[in-house]
PDB file of C-alpha atoms in Angstrom:
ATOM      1  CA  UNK A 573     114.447  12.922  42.505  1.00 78.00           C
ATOM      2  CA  UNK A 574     115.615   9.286  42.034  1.00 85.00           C
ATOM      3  CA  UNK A 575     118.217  10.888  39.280  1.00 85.00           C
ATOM      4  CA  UNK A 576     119.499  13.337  41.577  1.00 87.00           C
ATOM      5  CA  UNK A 577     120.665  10.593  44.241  1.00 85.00           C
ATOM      6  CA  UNK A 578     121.373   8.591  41.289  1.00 83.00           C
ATOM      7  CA  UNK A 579     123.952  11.173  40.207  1.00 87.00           C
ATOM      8  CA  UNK A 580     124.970  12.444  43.688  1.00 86.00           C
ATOM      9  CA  UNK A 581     125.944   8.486  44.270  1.00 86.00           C
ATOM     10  CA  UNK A 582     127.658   8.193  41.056  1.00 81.00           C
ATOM     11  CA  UNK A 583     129.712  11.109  42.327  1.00 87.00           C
ATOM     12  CA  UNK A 584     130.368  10.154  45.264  1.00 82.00           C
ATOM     13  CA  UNK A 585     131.553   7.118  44.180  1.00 78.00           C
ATOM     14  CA  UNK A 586     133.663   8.422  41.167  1.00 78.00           C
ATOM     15  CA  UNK A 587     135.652  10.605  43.823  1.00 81.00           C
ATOM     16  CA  UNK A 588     136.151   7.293  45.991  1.00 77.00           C
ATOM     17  CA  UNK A 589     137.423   5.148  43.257  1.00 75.00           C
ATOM     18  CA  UNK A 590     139.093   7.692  40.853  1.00 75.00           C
ATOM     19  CA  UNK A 591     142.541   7.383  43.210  1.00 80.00           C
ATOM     20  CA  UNK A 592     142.554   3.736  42.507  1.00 79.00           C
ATOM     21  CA  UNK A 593     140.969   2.989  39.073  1.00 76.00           C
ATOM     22  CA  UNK A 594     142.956   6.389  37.186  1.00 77.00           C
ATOM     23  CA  UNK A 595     146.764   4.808  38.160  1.00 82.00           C
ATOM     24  CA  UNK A 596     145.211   0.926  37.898  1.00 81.00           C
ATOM     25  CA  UNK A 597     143.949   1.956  34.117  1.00 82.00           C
ATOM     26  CA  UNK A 598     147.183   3.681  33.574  1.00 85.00           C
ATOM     27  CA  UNK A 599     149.136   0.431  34.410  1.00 85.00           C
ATOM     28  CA  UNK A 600     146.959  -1.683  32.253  1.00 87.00           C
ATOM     29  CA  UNK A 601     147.201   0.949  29.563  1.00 89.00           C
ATOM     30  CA  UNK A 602     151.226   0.835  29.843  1.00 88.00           C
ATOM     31  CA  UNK A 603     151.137  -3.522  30.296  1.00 88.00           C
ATOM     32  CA  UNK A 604     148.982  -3.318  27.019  1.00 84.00           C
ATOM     33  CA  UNK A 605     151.170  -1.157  25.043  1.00 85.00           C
ATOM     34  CA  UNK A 606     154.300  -3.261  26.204  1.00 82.00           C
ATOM     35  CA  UNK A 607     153.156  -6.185  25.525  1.00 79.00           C
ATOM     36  CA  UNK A 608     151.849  -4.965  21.708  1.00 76.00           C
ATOM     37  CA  UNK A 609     155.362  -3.542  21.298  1.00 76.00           C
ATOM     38  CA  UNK A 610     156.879  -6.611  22.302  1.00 73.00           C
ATOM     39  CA  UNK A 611     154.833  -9.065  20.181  1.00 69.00           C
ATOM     40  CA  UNK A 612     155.380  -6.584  16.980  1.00 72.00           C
ATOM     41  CA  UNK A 613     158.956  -6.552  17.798  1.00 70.00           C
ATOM     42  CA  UNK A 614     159.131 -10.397  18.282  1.00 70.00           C
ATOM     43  CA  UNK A 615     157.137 -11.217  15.058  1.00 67.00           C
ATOM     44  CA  UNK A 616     158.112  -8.380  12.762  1.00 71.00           C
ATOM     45  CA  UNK A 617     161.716  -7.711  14.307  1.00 68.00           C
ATOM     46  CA  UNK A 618     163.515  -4.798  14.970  1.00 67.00           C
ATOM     47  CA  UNK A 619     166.248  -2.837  13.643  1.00 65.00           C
ATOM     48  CA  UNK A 620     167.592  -0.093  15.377  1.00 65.00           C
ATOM     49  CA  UNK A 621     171.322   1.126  14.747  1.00 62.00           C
ATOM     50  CA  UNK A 622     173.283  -1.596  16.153  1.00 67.00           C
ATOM     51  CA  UNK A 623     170.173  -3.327  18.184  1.00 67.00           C
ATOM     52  CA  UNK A 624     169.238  -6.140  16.015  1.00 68.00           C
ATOM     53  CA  UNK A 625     166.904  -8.155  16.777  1.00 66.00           C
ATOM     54  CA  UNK A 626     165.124 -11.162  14.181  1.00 70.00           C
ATOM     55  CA  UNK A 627     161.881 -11.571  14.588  1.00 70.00           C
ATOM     56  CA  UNK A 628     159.701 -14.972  14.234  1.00 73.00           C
ATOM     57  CA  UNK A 629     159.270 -14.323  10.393  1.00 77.00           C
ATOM     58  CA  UNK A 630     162.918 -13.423   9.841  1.00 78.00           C
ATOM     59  CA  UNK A 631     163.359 -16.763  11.743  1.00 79.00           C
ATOM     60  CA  UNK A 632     160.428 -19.018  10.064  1.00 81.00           C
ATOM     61  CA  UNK A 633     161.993 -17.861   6.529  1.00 86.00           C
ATOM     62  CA  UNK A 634     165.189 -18.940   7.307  1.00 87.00           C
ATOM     63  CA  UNK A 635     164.178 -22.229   8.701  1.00 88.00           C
ATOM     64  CA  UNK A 636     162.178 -22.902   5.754  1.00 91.00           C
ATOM     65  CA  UNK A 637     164.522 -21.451   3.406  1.00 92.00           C
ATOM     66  CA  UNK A 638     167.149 -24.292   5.294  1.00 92.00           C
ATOM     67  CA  UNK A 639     164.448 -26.858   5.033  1.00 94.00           C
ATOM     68  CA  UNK A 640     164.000 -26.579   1.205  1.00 93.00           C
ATOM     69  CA  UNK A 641     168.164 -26.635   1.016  1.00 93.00           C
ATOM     70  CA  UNK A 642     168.259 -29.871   3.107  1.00 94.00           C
ATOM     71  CA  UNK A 643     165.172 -31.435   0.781  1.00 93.00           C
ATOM     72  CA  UNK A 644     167.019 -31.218  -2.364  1.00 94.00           C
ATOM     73  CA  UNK A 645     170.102 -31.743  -0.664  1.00 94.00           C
ATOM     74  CA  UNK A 646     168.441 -35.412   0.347  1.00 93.00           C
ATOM     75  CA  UNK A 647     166.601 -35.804  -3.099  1.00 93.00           C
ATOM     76  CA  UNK A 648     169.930 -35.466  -4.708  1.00 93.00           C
ATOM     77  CA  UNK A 649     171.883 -37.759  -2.081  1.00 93.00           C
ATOM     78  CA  UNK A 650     168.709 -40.634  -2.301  1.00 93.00           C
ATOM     79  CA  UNK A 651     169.111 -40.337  -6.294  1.00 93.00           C
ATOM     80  CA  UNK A 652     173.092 -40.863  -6.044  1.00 93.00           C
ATOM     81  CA  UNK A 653     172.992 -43.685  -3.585  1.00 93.00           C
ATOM     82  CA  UNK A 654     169.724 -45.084  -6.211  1.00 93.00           C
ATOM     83  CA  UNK A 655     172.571 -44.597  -8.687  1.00 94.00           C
ATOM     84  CA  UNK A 656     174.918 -46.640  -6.693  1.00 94.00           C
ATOM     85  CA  UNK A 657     173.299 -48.882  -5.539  1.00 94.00           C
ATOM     86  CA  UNK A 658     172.146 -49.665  -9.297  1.00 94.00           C
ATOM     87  CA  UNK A 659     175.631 -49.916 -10.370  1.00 95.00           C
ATOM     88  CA  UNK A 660     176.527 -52.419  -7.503  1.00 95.00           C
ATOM     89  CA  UNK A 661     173.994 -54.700  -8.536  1.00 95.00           C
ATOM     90  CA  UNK A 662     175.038 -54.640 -11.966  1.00 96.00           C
ATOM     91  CA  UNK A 663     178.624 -55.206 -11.139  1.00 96.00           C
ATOM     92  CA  UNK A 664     177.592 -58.297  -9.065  1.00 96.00           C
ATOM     93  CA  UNK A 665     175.849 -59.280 -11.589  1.00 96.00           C
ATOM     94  CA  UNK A 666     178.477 -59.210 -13.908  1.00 96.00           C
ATOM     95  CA  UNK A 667     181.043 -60.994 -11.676  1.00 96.00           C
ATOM     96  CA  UNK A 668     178.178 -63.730 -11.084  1.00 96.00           C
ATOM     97  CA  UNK A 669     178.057 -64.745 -14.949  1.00 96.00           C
ATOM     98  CA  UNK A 670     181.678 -64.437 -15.155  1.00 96.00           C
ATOM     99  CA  UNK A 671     181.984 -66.844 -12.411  1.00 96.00           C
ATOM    100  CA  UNK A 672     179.599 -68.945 -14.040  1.00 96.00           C
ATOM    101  CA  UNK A 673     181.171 -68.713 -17.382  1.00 96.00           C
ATOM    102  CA  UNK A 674     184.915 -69.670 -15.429  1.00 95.00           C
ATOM    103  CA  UNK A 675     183.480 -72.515 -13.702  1.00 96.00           C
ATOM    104  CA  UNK A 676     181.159 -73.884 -17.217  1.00 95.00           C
ATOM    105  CA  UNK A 677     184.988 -73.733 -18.918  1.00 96.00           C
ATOM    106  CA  UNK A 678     186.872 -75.824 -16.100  1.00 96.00           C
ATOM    107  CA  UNK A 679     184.034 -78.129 -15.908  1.00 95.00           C
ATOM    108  CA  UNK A 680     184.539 -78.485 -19.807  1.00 94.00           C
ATOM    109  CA  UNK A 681     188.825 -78.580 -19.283  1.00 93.00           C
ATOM    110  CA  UNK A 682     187.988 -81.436 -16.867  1.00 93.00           C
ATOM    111  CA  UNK A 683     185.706 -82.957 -19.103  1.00 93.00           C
ATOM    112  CA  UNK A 684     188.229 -82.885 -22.412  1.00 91.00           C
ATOM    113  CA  UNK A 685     191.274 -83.777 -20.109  1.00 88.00           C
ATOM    114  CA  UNK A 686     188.929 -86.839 -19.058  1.00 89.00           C
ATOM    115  CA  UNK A 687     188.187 -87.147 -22.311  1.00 89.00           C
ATOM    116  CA  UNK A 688     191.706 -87.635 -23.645  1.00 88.00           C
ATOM    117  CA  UNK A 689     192.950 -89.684 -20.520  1.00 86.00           C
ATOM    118  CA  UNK A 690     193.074 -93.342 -22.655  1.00 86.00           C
ATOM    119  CA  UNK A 691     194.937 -91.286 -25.614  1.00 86.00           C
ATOM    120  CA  UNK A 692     197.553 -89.521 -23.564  1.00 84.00           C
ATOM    121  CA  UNK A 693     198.040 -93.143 -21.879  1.00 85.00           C
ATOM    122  CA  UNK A 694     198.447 -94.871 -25.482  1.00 85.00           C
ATOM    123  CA  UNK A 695     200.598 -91.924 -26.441  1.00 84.00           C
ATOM    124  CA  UNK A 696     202.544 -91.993 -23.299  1.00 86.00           C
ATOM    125  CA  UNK A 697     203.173 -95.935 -23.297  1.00 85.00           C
ATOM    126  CA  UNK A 698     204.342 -95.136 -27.568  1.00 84.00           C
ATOM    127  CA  UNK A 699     206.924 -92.688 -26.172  1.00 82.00           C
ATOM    128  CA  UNK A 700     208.101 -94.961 -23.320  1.00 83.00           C
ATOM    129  CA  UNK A 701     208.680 -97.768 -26.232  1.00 80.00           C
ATOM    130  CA  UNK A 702     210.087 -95.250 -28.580  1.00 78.00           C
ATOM    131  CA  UNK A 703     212.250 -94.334 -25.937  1.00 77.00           C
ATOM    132  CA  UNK A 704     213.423 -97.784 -25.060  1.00 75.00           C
ATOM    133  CA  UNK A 705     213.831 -99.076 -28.793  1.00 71.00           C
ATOM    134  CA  UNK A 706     216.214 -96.446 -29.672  1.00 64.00           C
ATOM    135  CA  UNK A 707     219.882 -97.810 -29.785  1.00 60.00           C
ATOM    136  CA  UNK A 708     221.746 -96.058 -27.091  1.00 60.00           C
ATOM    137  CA  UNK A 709     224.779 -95.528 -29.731  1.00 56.00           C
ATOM    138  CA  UNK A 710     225.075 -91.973 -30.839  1.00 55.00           C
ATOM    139  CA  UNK A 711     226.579 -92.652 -34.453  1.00 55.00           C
ATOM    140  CA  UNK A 712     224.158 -94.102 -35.708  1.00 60.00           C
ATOM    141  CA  UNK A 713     221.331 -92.475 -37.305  1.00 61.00           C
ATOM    142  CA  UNK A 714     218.303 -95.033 -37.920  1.00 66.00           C
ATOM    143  CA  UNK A 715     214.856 -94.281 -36.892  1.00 66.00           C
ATOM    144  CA  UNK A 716     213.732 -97.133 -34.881  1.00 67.00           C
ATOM    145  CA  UNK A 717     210.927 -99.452 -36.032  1.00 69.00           C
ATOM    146  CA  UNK A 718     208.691 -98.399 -33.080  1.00 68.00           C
ATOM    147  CA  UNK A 719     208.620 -94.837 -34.243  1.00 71.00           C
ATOM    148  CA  UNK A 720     207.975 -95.912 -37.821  1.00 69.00           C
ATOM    149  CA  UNK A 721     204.919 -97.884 -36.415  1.00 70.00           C
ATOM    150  CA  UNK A 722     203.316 -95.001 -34.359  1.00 71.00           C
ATOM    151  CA  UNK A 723     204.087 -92.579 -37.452  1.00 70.00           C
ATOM    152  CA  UNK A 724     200.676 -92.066 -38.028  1.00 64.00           C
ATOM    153  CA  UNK A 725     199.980 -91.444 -33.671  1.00 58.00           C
ATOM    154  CA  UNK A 726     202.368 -88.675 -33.222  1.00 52.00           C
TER     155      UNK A 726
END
C-alpha cells in the first residue's frame, strides 16, 4: 500500500517536474559539451581548413622552444663578454708594466744625466778654452796647446 502512493507520488511528481528538469538537463548537457569542446580545442588546438587556431601546447612548445634559444643565446653572450672582459684586463695589464718599465728608464736617464752633470761641465769649460785659445787667423794650421792638453778628455 505504502509502495503504491509511493509510486503514484513519484508520478505525480515526475509529470510536474519533467517540463522543467528535461530542457534544464538538456542545457547543462549542451554547457558541458561546449565547454569540453572548448578546453580540447584550447589545449590541443584546432585545425580546420583555413580556421587555425594554436592551442596551449602548440603555445607552451614554442615558448619553451624560445626559452632554450634565448639560454644559449645568453650562455654564449656571458662567455664572450668573460672573454672580453679577460682580454681587457690583460691589456691593462700590459700597458701598466709598460708604464712602469717607461717611467724605471727616465728615472734611470735622469739618474745618468745627473750622473754626468760635473763631466759635461769639465768638458764644456775644455771646449770654451779650446775655443778661446785658438788663433783667430785662418792660415795657420797649429793645434792649440789647450787641445793638446785635454787630448786624452775628448
Amino acid at each position: 500500500m505504502i509502495g503504491f502512493y509511493f509510486a503514484r507520488a513519484w508520478t505525480w511528481l515526475a509529470n510536474l517536474l519533467a517540463p522543467i528538469l528535461l530542457p534544464a538537463l538538456l542545457v547543462m548537457l549542451v554547457i558541458c559539451a561546449g565547454g569540453w569542446a572548448w578546453l580540447a580545442v584550447r589545449v590541443e588546438g584546432l585545425h580546420v581548413g583555413p580556421i587555425k587556431i594554436t592551442g596551449l601546447r602548440t603555445e607552451r612548445d614554442q615558448w619553451r622552444s624560445a626559452e632554450h634559444d634565448w639560454r644559449r643565446a645568453a650562455t654564449i653572450m656571458r662567455g664572450s663578454y668573460d672573454t672580453l672582459h679577460g682580454a681587457l684586463g690583460m691589456q691593462k695589464a700590459a700597458v701598466q708594466r709598460l708604464k712602469t718599465e717607461g717611467d724605471a728608464r727616465e728615472a734611470a736617464g735622469k739618474a745618468a744625466r745627473d750622473a754626468t752633470a760635473p763631466r759635461n761641465a769639465v768638458r764644456e769649460r775644455l771646449a770654451r778654452a779650446i775655443e778661446m785659445a785658438s788663433p783667430s787667423s785662418v792660415g795657420t794650421c797649429r793645434t792649440p796647446a789647450a787641445v793638446m792638453a785635454a787630448k786624452g778628455e775628448l
